[in-house]
XYZ file of N, CA, C and O in Angstrom:
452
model
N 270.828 72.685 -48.534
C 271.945 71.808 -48.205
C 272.074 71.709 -46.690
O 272.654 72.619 -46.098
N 271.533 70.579 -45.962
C 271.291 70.515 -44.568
C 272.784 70.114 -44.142
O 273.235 68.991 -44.366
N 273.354 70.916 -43.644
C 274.859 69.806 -43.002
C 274.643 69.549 -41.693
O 275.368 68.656 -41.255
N 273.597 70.216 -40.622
C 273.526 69.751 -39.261
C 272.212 69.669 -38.900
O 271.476 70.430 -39.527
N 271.472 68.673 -37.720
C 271.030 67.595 -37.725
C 270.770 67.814 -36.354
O 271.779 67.573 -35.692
N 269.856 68.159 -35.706
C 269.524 67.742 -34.489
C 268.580 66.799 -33.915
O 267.519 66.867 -34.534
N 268.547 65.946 -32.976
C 267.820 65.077 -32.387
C 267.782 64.634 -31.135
O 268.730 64.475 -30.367
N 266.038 64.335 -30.862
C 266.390 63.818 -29.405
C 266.169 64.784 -28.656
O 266.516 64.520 -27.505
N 265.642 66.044 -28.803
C 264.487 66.775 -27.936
C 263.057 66.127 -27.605
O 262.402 65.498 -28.436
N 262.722 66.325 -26.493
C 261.471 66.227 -25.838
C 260.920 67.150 -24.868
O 261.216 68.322 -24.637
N 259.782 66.140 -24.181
C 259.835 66.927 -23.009
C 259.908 65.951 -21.887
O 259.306 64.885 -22.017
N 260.754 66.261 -20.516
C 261.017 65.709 -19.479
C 260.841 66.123 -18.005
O 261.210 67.203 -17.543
N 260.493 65.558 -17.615
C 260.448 66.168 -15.968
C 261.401 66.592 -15.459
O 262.452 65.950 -15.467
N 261.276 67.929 -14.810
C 262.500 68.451 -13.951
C 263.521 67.092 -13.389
O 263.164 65.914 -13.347
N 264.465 67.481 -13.107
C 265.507 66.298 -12.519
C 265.929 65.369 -13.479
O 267.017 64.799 -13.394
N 265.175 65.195 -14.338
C 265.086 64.101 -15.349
C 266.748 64.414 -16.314
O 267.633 65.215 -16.014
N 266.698 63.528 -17.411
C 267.833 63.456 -18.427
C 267.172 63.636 -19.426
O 265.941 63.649 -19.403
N 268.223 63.890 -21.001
C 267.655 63.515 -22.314
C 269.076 63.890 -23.066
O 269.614 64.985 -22.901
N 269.493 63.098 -23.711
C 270.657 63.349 -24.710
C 270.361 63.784 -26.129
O 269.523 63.176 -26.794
N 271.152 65.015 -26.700
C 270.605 65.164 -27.859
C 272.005 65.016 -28.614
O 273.084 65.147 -28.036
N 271.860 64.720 -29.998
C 272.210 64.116 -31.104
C 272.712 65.013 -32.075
O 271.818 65.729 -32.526
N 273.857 65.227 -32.564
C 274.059 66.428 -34.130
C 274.918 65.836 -34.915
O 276.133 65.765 -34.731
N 274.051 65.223 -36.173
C 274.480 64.514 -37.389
C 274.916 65.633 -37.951
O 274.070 66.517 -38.085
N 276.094 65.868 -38.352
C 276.992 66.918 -39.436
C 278.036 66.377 -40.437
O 278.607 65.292 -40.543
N 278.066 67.304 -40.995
C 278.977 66.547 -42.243
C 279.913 66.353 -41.811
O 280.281 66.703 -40.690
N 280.420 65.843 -42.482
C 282.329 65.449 -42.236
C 283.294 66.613 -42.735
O 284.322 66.723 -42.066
N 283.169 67.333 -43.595
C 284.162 68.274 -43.998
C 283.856 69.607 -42.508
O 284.823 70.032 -41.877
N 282.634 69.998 -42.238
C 282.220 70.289 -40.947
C 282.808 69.988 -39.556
O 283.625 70.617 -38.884
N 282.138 68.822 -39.322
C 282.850 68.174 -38.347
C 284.074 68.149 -37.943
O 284.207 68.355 -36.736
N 285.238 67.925 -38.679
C 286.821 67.476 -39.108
C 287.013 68.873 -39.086
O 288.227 68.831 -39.286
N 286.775 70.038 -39.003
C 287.458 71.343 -39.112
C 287.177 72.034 -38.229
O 288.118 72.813 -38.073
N 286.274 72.255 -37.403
C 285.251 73.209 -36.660
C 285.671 72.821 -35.927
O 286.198 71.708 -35.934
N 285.587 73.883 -34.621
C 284.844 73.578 -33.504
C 283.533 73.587 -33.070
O 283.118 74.746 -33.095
N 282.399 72.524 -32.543
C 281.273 72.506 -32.727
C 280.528 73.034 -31.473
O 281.055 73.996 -30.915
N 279.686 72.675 -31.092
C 279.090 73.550 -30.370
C 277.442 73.730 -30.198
O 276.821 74.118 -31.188
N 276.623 73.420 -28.795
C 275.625 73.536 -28.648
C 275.174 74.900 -28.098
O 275.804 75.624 -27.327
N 273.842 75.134 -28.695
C 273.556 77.168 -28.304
C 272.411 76.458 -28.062
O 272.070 75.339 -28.444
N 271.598 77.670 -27.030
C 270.012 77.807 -27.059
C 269.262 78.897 -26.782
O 269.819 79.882 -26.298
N 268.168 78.902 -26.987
C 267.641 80.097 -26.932
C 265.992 79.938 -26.321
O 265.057 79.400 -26.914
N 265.974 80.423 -25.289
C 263.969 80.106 -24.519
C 263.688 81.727 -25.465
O 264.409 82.580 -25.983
N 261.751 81.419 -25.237
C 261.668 82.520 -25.270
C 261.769 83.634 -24.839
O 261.911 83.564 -23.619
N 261.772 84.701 -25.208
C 262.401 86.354 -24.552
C 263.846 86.378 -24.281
O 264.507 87.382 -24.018
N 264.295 85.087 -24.379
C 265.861 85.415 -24.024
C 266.820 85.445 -25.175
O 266.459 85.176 -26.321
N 268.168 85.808 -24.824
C 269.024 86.304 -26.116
C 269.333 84.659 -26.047
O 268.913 83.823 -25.248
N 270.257 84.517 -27.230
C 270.747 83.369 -27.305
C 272.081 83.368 -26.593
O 272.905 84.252 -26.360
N 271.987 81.545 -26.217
C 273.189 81.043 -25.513
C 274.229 80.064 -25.325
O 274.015 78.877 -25.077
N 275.222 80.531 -25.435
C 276.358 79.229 -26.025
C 276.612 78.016 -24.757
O 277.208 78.135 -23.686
N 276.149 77.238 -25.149
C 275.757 75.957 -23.784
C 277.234 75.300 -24.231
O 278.143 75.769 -23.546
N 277.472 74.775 -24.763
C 278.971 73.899 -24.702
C 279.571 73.961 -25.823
O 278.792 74.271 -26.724
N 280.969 73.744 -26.266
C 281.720 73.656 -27.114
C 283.057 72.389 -27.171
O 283.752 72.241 -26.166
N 283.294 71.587 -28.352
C 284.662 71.144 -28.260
C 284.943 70.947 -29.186
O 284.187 70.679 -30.120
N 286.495 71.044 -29.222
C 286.946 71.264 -30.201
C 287.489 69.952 -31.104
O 287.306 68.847 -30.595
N 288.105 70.012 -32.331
C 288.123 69.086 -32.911
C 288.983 68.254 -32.180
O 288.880 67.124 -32.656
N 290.090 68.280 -30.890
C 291.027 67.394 -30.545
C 290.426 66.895 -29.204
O 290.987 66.102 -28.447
N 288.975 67.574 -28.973
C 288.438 67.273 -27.659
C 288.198 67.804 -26.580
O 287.421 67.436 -25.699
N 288.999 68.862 -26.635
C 288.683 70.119 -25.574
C 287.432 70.788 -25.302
O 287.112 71.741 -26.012
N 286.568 70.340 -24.207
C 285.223 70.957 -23.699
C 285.131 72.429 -23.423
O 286.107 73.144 -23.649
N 284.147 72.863 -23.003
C 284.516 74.455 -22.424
C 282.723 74.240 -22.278
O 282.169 73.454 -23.047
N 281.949 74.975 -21.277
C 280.862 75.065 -21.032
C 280.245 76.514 -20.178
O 280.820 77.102 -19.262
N 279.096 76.811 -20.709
C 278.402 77.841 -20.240
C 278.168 77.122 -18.551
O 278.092 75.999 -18.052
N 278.106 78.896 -17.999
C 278.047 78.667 -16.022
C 277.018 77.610 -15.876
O 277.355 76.436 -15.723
N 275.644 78.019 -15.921
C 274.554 77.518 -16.126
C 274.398 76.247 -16.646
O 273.256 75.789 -16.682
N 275.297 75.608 -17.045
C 275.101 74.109 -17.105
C 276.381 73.144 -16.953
O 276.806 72.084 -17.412
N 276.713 74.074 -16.099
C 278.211 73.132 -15.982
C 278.364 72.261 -14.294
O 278.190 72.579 -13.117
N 278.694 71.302 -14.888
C 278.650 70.116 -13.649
C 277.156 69.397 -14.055
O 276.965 68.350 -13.437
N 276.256 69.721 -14.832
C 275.017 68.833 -15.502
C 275.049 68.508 -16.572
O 274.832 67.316 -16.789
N 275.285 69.260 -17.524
C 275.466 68.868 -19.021
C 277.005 68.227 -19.397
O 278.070 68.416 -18.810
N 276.668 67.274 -20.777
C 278.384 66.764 -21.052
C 278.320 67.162 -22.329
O 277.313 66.722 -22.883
N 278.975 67.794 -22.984
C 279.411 67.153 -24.355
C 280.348 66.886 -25.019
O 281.426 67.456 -24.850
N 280.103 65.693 -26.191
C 280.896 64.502 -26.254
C 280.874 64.551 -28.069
O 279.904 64.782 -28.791
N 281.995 64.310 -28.383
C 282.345 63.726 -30.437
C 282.586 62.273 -30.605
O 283.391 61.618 -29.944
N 281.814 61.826 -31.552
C 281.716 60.547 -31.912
C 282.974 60.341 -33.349
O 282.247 59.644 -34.058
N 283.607 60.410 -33.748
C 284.629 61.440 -34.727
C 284.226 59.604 -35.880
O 284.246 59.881 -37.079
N 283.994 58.427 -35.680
C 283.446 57.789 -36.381
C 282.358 57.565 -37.484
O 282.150 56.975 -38.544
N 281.670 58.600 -36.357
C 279.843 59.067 -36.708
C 279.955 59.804 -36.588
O 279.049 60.093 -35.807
N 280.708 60.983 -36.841
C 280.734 62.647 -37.160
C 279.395 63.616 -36.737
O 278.924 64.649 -37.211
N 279.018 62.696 -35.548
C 277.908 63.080 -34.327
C 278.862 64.092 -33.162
O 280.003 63.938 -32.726
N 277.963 65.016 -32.945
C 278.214 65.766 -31.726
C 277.136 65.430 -30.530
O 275.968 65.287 -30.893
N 277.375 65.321 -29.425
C 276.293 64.866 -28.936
C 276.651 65.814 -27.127
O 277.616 66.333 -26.565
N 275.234 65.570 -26.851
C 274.875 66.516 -25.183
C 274.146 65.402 -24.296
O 273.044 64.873 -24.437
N 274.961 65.261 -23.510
C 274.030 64.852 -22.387
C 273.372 65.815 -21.014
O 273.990 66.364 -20.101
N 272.540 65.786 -21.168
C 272.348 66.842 -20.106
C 270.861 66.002 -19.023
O 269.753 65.544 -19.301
N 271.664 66.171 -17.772
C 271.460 65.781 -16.769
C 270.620 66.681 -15.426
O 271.106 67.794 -15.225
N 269.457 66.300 -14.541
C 269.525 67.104 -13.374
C 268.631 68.160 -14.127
O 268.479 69.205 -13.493
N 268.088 68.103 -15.196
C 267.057 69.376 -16.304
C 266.796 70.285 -15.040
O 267.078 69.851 -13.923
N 266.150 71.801 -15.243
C 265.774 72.443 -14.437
C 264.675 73.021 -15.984
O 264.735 73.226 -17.197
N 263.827 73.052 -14.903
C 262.374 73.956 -16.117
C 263.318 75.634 -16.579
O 262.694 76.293 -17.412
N 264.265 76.082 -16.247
C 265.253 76.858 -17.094
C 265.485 76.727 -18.372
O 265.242 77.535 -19.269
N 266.114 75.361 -18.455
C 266.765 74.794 -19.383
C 266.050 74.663 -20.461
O 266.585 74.234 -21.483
N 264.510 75.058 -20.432
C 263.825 74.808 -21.506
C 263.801 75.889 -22.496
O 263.478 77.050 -22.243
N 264.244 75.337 -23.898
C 264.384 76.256 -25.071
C 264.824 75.308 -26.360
O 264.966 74.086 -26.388
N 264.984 76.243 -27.373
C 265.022 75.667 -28.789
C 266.723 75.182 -28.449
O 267.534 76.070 -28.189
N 267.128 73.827 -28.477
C 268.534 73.959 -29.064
C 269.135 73.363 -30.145
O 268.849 72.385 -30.835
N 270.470 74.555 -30.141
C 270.918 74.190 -31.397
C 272.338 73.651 -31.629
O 273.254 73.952 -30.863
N 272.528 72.776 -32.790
C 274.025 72.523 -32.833
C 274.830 73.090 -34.239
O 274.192 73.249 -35.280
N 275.960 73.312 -34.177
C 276.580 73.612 -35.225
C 277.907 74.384 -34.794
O 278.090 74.624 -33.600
N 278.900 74.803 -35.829
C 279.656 75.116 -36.049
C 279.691 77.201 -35.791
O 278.961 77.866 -36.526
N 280.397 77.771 -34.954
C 280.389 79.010 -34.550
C 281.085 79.456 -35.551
O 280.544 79.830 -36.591
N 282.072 79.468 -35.406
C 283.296 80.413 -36.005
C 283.333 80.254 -37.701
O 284.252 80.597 -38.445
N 281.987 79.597 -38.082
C 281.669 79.721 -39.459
C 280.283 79.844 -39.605
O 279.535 79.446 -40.497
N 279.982 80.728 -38.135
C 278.037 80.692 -38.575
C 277.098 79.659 -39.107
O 276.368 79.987 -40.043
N 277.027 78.359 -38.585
C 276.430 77.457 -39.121
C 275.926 76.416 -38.096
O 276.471 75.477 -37.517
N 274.882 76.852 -38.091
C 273.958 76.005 -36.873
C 272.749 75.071 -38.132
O 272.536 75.243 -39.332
N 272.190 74.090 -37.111
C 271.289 73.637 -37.370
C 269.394 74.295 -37.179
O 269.159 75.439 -36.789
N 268.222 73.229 -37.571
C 267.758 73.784 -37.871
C 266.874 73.680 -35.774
O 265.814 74.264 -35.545
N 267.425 73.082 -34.948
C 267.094 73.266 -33.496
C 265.966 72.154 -33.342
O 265.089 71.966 -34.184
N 266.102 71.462 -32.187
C 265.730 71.021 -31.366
C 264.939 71.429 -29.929
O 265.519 72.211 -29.176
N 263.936 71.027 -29.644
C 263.032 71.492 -28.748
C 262.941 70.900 -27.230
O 262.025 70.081 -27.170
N 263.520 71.045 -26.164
C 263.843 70.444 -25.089
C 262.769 71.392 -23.857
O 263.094 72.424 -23.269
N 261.697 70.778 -23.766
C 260.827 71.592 -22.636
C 260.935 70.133 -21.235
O 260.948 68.908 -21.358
N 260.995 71.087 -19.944
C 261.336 70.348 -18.669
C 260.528 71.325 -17.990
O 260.727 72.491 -17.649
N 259.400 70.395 -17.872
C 258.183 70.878 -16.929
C 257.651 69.318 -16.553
O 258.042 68.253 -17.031
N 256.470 69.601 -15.375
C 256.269 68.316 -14.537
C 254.519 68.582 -14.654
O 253.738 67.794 -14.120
């Protein structure tokens, strides 16, 4: 039973952009607060942005003032823009719901030149 949905990983050149995409259900969506994580290799995992169902952002150090994220509450899409990439930034990410353990199955965002 897939409820979240990622899309819109690639790979991009340092400096570059790429927005990614999280199709989730609606009973999901409408309750949660959602939330993008990632994880490179060797590293622990990491909570990159969050908002909540009325809109309230909150963002990890490391990507704040580059990354946005944004709710489509029509299209029960969560979505990231992330801006200014640094070959850092490269890792599996993921979207989903925290405070009920429920991520997706990740997205692949590598930023090398």
């Amino acid at each position: 039973q897939v409820q979240l949905v990622e899309s819109g990983g690639g790979l991009v050149q340092p400096g570059g952009s790429l927005r990614l995409s999280c199709a989730a259900s609606r009973s999901i969506f409408s309750t949660y607060i959602m939330a993008w994580s990632r994880q490179a290799p060797g590293k622990e995992r990491e909570l990159v942005a969050t908002i909540t169902v009325s809109g309230t952002t909150n963002y990890g150090g490391s990507v704040k003032g580059r990354f946005t994220i944004s709710r489509d509450n029509a299209k029960n899409t969560v979505s990231l823009q992330m801006n200014s990439l640094k070959p850092e930034d490269t890792a599996v990410y993921y979207c989903g719901a925290p405070n009920i353990m429920t991520w997706g199955q990740g997205t692949q965002v590598t930023v090398s030149s």
